[in-house]
Short mmCIF file of C-alpha atoms in Angstrom, two decimals:
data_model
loop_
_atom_site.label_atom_id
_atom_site.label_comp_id
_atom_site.label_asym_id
_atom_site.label_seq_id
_atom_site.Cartn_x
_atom_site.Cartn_y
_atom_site.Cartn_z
CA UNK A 1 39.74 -50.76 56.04
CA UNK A 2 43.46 -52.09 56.76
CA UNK A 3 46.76 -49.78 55.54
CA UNK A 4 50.08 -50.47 56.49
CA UNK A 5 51.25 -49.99 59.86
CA UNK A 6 53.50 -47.10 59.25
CA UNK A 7 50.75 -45.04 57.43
CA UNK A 8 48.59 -45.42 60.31
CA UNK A 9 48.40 -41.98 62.19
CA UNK A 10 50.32 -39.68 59.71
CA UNK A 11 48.72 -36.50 58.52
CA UNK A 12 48.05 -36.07 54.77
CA UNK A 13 49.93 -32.50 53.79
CA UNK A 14 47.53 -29.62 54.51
CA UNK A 15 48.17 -26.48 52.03
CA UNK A 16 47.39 -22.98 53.68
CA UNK A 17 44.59 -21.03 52.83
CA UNK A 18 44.24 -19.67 49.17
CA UNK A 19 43.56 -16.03 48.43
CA UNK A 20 39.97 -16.42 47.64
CA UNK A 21 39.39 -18.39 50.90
CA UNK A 22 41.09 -15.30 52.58
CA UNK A 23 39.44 -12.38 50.61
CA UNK A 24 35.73 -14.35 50.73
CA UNK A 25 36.29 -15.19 54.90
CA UNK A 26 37.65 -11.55 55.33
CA UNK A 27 35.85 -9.51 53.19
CA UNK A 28 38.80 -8.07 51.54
CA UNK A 29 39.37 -6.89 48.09
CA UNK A 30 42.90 -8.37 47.67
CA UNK A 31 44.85 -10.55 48.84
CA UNK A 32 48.67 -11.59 48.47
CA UNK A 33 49.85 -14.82 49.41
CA UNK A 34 53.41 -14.70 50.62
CA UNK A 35 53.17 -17.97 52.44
CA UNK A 36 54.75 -20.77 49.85
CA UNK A 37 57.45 -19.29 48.42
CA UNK A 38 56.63 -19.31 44.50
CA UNK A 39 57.95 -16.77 42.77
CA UNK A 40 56.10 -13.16 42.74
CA UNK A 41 57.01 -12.30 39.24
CA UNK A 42 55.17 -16.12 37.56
CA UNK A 43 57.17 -17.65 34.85
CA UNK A 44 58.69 -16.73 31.74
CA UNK A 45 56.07 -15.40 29.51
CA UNK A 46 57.59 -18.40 26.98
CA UNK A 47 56.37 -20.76 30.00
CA UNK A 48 52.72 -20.23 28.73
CA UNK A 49 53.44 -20.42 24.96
CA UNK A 50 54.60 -23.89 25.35
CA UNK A 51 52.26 -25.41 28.11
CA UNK A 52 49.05 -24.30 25.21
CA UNK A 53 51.09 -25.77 22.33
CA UNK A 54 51.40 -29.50 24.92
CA UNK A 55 47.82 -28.78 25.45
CA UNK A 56 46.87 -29.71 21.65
CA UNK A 57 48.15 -32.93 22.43
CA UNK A 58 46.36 -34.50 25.73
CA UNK A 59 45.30 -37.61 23.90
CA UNK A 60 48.82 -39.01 23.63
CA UNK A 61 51.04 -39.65 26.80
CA UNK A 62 53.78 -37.84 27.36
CA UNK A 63 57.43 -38.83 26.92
CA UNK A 64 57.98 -40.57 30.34
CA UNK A 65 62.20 -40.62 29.53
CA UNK A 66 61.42 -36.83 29.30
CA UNK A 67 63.96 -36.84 26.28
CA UNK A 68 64.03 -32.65 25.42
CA UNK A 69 63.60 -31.15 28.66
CA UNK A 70 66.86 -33.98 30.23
CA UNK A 71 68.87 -33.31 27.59
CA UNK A 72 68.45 -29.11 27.76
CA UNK A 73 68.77 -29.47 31.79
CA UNK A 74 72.04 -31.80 30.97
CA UNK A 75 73.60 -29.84 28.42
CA UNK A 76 72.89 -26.64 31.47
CA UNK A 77 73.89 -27.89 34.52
CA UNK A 78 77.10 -29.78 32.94
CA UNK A 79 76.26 -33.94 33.29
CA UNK A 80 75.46 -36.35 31.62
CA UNK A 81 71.92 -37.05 30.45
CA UNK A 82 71.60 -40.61 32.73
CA UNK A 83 72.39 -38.73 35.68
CA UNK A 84 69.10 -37.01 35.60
CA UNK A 85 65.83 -38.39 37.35
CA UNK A 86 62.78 -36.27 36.97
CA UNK A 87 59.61 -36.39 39.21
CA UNK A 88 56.55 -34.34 40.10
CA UNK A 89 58.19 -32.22 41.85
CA UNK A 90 61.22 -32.65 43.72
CA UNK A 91 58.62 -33.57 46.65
CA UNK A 92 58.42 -37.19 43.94
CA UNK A 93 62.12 -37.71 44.05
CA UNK A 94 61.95 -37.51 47.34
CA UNK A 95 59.27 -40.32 47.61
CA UNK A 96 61.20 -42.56 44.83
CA UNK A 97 64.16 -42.20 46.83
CA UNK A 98 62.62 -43.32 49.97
CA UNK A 99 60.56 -46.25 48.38
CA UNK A 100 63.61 -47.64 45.94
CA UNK A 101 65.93 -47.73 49.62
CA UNK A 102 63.98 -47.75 52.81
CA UNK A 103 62.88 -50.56 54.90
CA UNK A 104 61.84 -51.07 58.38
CA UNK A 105 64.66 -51.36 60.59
CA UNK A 106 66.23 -48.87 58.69
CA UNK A 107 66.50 -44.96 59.36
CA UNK A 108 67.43 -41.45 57.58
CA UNK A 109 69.18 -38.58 59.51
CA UNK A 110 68.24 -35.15 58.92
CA UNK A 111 68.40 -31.60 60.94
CA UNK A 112 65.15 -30.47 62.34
CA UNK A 113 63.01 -28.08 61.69
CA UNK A 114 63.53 -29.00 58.34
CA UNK A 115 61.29 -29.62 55.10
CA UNK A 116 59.19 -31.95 56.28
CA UNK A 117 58.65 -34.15 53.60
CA UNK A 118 61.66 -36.11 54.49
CA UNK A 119 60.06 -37.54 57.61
CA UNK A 120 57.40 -38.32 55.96
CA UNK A 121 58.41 -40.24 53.25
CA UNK A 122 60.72 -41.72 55.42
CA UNK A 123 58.07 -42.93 57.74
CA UNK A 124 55.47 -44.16 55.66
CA UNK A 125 58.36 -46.59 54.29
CA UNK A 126 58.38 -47.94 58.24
CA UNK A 127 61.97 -46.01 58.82
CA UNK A 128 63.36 -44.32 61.55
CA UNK A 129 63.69 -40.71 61.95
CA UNK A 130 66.96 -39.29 63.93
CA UNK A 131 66.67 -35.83 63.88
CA UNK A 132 69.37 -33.16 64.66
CA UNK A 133 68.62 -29.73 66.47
CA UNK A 134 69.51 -26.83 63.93
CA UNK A 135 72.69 -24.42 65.69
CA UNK A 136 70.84 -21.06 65.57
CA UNK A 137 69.09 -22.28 62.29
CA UNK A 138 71.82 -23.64 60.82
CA UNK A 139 72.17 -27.76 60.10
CA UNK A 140 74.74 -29.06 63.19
CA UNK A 141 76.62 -31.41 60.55
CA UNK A 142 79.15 -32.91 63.14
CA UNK A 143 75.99 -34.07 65.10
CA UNK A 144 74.32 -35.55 62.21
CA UNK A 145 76.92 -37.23 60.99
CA UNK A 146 77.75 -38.97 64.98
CA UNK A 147 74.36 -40.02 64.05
CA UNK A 148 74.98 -42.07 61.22
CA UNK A 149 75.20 -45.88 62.18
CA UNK A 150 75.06 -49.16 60.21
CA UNK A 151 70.97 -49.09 59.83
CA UNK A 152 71.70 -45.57 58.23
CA UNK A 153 70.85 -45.78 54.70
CA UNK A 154 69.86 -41.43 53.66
CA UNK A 155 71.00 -38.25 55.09
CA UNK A 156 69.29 -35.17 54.17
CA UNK A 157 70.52 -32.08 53.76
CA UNK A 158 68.29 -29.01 52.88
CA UNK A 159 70.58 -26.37 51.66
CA UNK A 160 69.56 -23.75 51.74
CA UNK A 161 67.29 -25.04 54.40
CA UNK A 162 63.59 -24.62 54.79
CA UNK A 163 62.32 -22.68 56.97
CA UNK A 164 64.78 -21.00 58.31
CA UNK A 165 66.77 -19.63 55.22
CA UNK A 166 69.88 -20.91 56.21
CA UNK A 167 72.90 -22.14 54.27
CA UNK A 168 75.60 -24.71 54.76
CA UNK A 169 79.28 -23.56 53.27
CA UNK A 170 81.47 -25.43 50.90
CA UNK A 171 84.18 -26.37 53.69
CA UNK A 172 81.66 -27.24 56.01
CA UNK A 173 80.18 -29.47 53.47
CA UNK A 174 82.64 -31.46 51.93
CA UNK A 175 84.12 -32.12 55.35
CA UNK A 176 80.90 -33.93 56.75
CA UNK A 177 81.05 -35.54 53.09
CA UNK A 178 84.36 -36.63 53.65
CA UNK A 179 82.58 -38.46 57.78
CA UNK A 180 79.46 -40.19 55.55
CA UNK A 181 80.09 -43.70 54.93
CA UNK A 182 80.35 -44.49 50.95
CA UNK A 183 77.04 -46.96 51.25
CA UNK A 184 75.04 -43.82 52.95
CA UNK A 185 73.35 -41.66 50.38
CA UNK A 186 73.52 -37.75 51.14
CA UNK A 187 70.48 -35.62 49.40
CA UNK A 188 71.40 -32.08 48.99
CA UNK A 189 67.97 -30.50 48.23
CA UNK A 190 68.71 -27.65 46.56
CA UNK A 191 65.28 -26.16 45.79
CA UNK A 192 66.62 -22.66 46.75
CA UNK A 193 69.75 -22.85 44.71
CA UNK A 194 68.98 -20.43 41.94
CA UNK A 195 68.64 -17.39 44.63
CA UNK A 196 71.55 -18.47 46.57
CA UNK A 197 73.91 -15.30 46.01
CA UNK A 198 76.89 -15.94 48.59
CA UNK A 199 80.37 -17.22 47.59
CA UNK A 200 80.95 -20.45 49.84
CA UNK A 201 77.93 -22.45 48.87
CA UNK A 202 79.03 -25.86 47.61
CA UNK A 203 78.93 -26.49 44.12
CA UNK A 204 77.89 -30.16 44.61
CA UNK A 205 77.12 -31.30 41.29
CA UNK A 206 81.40 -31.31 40.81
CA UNK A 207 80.80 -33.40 43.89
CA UNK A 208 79.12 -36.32 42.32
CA UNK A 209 82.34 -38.22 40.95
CA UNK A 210 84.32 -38.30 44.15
CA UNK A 211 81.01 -39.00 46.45
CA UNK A 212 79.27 -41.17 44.25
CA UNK A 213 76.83 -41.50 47.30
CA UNK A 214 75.36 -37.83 46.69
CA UNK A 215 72.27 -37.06 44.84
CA UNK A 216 71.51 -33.39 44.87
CA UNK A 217 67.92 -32.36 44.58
CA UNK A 218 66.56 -29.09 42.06
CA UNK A 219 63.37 -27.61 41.11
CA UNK A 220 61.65 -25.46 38.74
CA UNK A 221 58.98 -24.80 41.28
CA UNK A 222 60.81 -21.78 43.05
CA UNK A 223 62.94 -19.39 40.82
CA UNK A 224 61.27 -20.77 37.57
CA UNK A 225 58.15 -19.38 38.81
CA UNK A 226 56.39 -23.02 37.56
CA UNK A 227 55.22 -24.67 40.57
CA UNK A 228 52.03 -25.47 39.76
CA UNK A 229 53.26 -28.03 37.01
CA UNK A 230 55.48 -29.96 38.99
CA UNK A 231 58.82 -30.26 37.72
CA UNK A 232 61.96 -31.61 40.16
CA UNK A 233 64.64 -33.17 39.41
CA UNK A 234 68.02 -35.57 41.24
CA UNK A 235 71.13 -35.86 39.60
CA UNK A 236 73.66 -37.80 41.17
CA UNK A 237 76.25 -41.28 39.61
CA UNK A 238 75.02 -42.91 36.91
CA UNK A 239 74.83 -46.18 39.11
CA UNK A 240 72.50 -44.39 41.96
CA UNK A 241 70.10 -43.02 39.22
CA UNK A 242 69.70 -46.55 37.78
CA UNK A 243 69.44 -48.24 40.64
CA UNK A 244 66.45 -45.78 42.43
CA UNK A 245 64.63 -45.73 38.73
CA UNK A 246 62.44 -48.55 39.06
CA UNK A 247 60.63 -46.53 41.80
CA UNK A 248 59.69 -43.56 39.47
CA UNK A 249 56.24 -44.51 37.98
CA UNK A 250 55.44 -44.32 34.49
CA UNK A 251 54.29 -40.55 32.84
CA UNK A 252 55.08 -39.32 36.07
CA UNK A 253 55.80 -35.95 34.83
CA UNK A 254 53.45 -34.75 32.15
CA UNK A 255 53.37 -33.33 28.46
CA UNK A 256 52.39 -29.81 29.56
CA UNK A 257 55.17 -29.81 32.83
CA UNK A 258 57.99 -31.18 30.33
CA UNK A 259 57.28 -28.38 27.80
CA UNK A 260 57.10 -25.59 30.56
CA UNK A 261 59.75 -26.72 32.06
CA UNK A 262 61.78 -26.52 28.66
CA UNK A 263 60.87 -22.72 28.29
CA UNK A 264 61.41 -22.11 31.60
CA UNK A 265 64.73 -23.41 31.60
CA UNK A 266 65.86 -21.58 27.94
CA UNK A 267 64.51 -18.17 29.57
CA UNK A 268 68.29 -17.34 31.29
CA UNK A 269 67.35 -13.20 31.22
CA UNK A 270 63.63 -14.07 32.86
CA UNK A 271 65.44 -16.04 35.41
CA UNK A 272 68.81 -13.83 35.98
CA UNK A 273 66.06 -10.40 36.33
CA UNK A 274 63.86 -12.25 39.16
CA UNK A 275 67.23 -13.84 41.07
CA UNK A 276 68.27 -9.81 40.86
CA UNK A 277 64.68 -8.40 42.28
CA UNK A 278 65.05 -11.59 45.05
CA UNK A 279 68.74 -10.38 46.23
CA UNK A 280 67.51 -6.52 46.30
CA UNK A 281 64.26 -7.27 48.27
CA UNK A 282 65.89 -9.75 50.63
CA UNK A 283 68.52 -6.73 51.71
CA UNK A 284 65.40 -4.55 52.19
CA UNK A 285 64.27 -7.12 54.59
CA UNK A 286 67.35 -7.13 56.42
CA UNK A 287 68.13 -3.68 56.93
CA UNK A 288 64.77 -3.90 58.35
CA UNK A 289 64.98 -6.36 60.91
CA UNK A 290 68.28 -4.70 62.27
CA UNK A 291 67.23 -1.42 62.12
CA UNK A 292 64.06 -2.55 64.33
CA UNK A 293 66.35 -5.20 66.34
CA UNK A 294 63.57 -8.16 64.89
CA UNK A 295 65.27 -11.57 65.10
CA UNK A 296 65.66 -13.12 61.33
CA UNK A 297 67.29 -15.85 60.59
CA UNK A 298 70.33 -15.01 57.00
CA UNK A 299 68.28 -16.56 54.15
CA UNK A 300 69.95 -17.84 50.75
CA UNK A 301 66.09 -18.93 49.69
CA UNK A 302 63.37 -16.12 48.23
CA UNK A 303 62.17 -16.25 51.82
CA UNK A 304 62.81 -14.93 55.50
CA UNK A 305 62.14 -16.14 58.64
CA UNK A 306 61.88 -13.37 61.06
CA UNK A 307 60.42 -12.27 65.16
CA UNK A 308 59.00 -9.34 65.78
CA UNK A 309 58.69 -10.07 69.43
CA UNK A 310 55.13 -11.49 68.98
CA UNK A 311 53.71 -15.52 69.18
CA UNK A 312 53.88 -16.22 65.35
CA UNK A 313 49.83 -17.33 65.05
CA UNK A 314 49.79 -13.61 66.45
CA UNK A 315 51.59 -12.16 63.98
CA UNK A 316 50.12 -14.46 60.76
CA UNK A 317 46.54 -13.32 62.03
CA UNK A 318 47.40 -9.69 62.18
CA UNK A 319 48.79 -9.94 58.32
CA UNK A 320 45.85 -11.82 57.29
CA UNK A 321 43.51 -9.25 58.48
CA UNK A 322 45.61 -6.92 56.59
CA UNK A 323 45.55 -9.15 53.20
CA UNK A 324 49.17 -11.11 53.74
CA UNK A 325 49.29 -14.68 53.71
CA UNK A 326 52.35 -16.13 55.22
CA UNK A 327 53.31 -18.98 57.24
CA UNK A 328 52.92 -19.41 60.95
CA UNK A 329 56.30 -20.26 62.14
CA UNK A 330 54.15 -22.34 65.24
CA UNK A 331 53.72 -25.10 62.35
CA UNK A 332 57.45 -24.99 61.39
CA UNK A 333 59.34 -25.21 64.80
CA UNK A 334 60.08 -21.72 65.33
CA UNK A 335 56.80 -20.48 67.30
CA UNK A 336 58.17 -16.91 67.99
CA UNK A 337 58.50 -16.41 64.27
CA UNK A 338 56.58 -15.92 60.67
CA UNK A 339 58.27 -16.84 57.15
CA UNK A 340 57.67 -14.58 54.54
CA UNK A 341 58.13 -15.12 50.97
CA UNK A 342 59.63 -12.04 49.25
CA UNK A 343 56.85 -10.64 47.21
CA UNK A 344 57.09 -7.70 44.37
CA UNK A 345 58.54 -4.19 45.74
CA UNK A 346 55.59 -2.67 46.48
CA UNK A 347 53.73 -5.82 48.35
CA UNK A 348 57.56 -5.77 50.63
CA UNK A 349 56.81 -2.11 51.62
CA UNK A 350 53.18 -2.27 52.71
CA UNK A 351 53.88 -5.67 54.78
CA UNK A 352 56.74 -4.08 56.62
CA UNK A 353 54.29 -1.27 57.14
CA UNK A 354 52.26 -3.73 58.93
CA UNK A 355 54.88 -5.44 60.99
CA UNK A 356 55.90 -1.87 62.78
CA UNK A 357 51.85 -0.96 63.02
CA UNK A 358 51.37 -4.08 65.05
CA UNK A 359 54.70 -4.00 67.09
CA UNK A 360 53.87 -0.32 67.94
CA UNK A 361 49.75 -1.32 68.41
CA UNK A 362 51.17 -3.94 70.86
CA UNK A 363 53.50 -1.47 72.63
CA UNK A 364 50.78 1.02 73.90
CA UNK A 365 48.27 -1.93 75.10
CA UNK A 366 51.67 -3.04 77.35
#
């Protein structure tokens, strides 16, 4: 069996454990999983209504223009409808990008650790990969953009990046916008961009005109609390959206995912009450790290990377045994860390708990 060179080799994405893997392996009665950063609080309760209502319908296909739910997200986010390219995820965009413009001989620029799907994409499309240290988790711009050269053909730019929370400022941003070349096409994935609640983050979609070579990235997976039904979206120039469309496939986002999407999206107070929680619980976090002098990374995301002195396989296997699911910062380029996904109040309290048990457990075997 023959596949293409630059397949050959790559790992397919492996998802962490789920909660009954963990409470059946462990014995435990519960188990939270604060490991993928989905929203603690679910989805609208409108979210649910809709999806059962699609339901009725499986024997027709669904609307592959996505016609109510581009329009609604248009009419919010202030473009125009035929700006607006919707995958199966923004993870899809991501590979319709990379398939409508990559070739071998070609390559993409991004920071690293970043979200690796980039890479990826990039990769299986035979690119090259140049990839930029993050500054004390932050994206070096002025080194990615020295980068850039005439086989450059996609920079990406997670802001606010994943995993280590971090954002990149307005100034900061339209300056390395102003170094890109016009024929280079700058993603902004902006999966995190509903939590973001600090004053100099770019607002990128007023971008688009002057650079038509930006596409910005968004997602109901996160803050919508919808992940499970796939829903991303770019918006970017008219011309860039047409010209990457042929690489979208057909149906790619489904009846149920459109109409949960559309709920999702209508729901302003569901979304405004969990961006409030996210803000509060992220300052909890904080105040904890410095209080206990743990390293953490300043997160814009519903997420924080964090040290508490320990290996971070360590740490994650401690938590487990505790029922806490979160992500082993070995596997995202940050080995002396863990990234947790802010959970509900009470979930927050008891895993902080656990992070001083084990610190001070580890104290009295030194």
């Amino acid at each position: 069996m023959q596949v293409k060179p630059s397949i050959r080799g790559l790992k397919p994405y492996q998802p962490g454990k789920t909660t009954e893997e963990v409470r059946e392996e462990l014995g435990l009665e519960r188990v939270v999983k604060l490991a993928s950063n989905e929203n603690p609080y679910g989805a609208s309760p409108a979210v649910s209504e809709a999806v059962a209502e699609a339901l009725a319908h499986v024997a027709v296909y669904p609307d592959g223009a996505a016609r109510a739910l581009r329009k609604e997200t248009a009419a919010r986010i202030g473009v125009r409808e035929d700006q607006l390219l919707f995958g199966n995820g923004s993870d899809e965009v991501i590979l319709i990008l990379c398939r409508a413009v990559l070739e071998p001989g070609d390559n993409i620029v991004t920071a690293w650790p970043t979200f690796p799907q980039y890479r990826h994409n990039a990769l299986i499309e035979g690119a090259e990969i140049k990839e930029v240290p993050l500054q004390d988790g932050f994206h070096d711009l002025d080194a990615m953009a020295e980068e850039v050269d005439s086989s450059t053909k996609i920079v990406f730019v997670c802001n606010p990046n994943n995993p280590s929370g971090t954002h990149t400022g307005a100034e900061k941003f339209r300056a390395f916008m102003n170094q890109i070349p016009k024929d280079v096409i700058v993603v902004s994935d902006e999966a995190y961009h509903e939590y973001v609640d600090t004053e100099d983050y770019p607002d990128t979609l007023s971008m688009i005109d002057e650079y038509p070579n930006l596409l910005v990235l968004r997602t109901f997976s996160k803050a919508y609390g919808i992940a499970s039904l796939r829903v991303g979206y770019g918006v970017g120039k008219e011309a860039l959206i047409a010209a990457v469309e042929p690489g979208r496939e057909p149906f790619n986002t489904n009846s149920a995912a459109q109409a949960g999407a559309l709920a999702a999206l209508k729901d302003s107070r569901f979304l405004a009450d969990c961006v409030k929680s996210n803000s509060a619980e992220k300052r909890k976090f904080e105040q904890f790290c410095e209080e206990n002098q743990f390293h953490y990374y300043p997160s814009q995301a519903n997420f924080i990377l964090m040290s508490v002195d320990l290996p971070g396989g360590d740490v994650f296997n401690h938590l487990q045994r505790k029922g806490f699911i979160v992500r082993n910062g070995e596997a995202l380029g940050f080995p002396q860390h863990v990234r947790i996904t802010f959970g509900r109040p009470e979930d927050n309290d008891r895993i902080r708990e656990e992070l001083l048990a084990l610190r001070q457990e580890e104290a009295s075997v030194d």
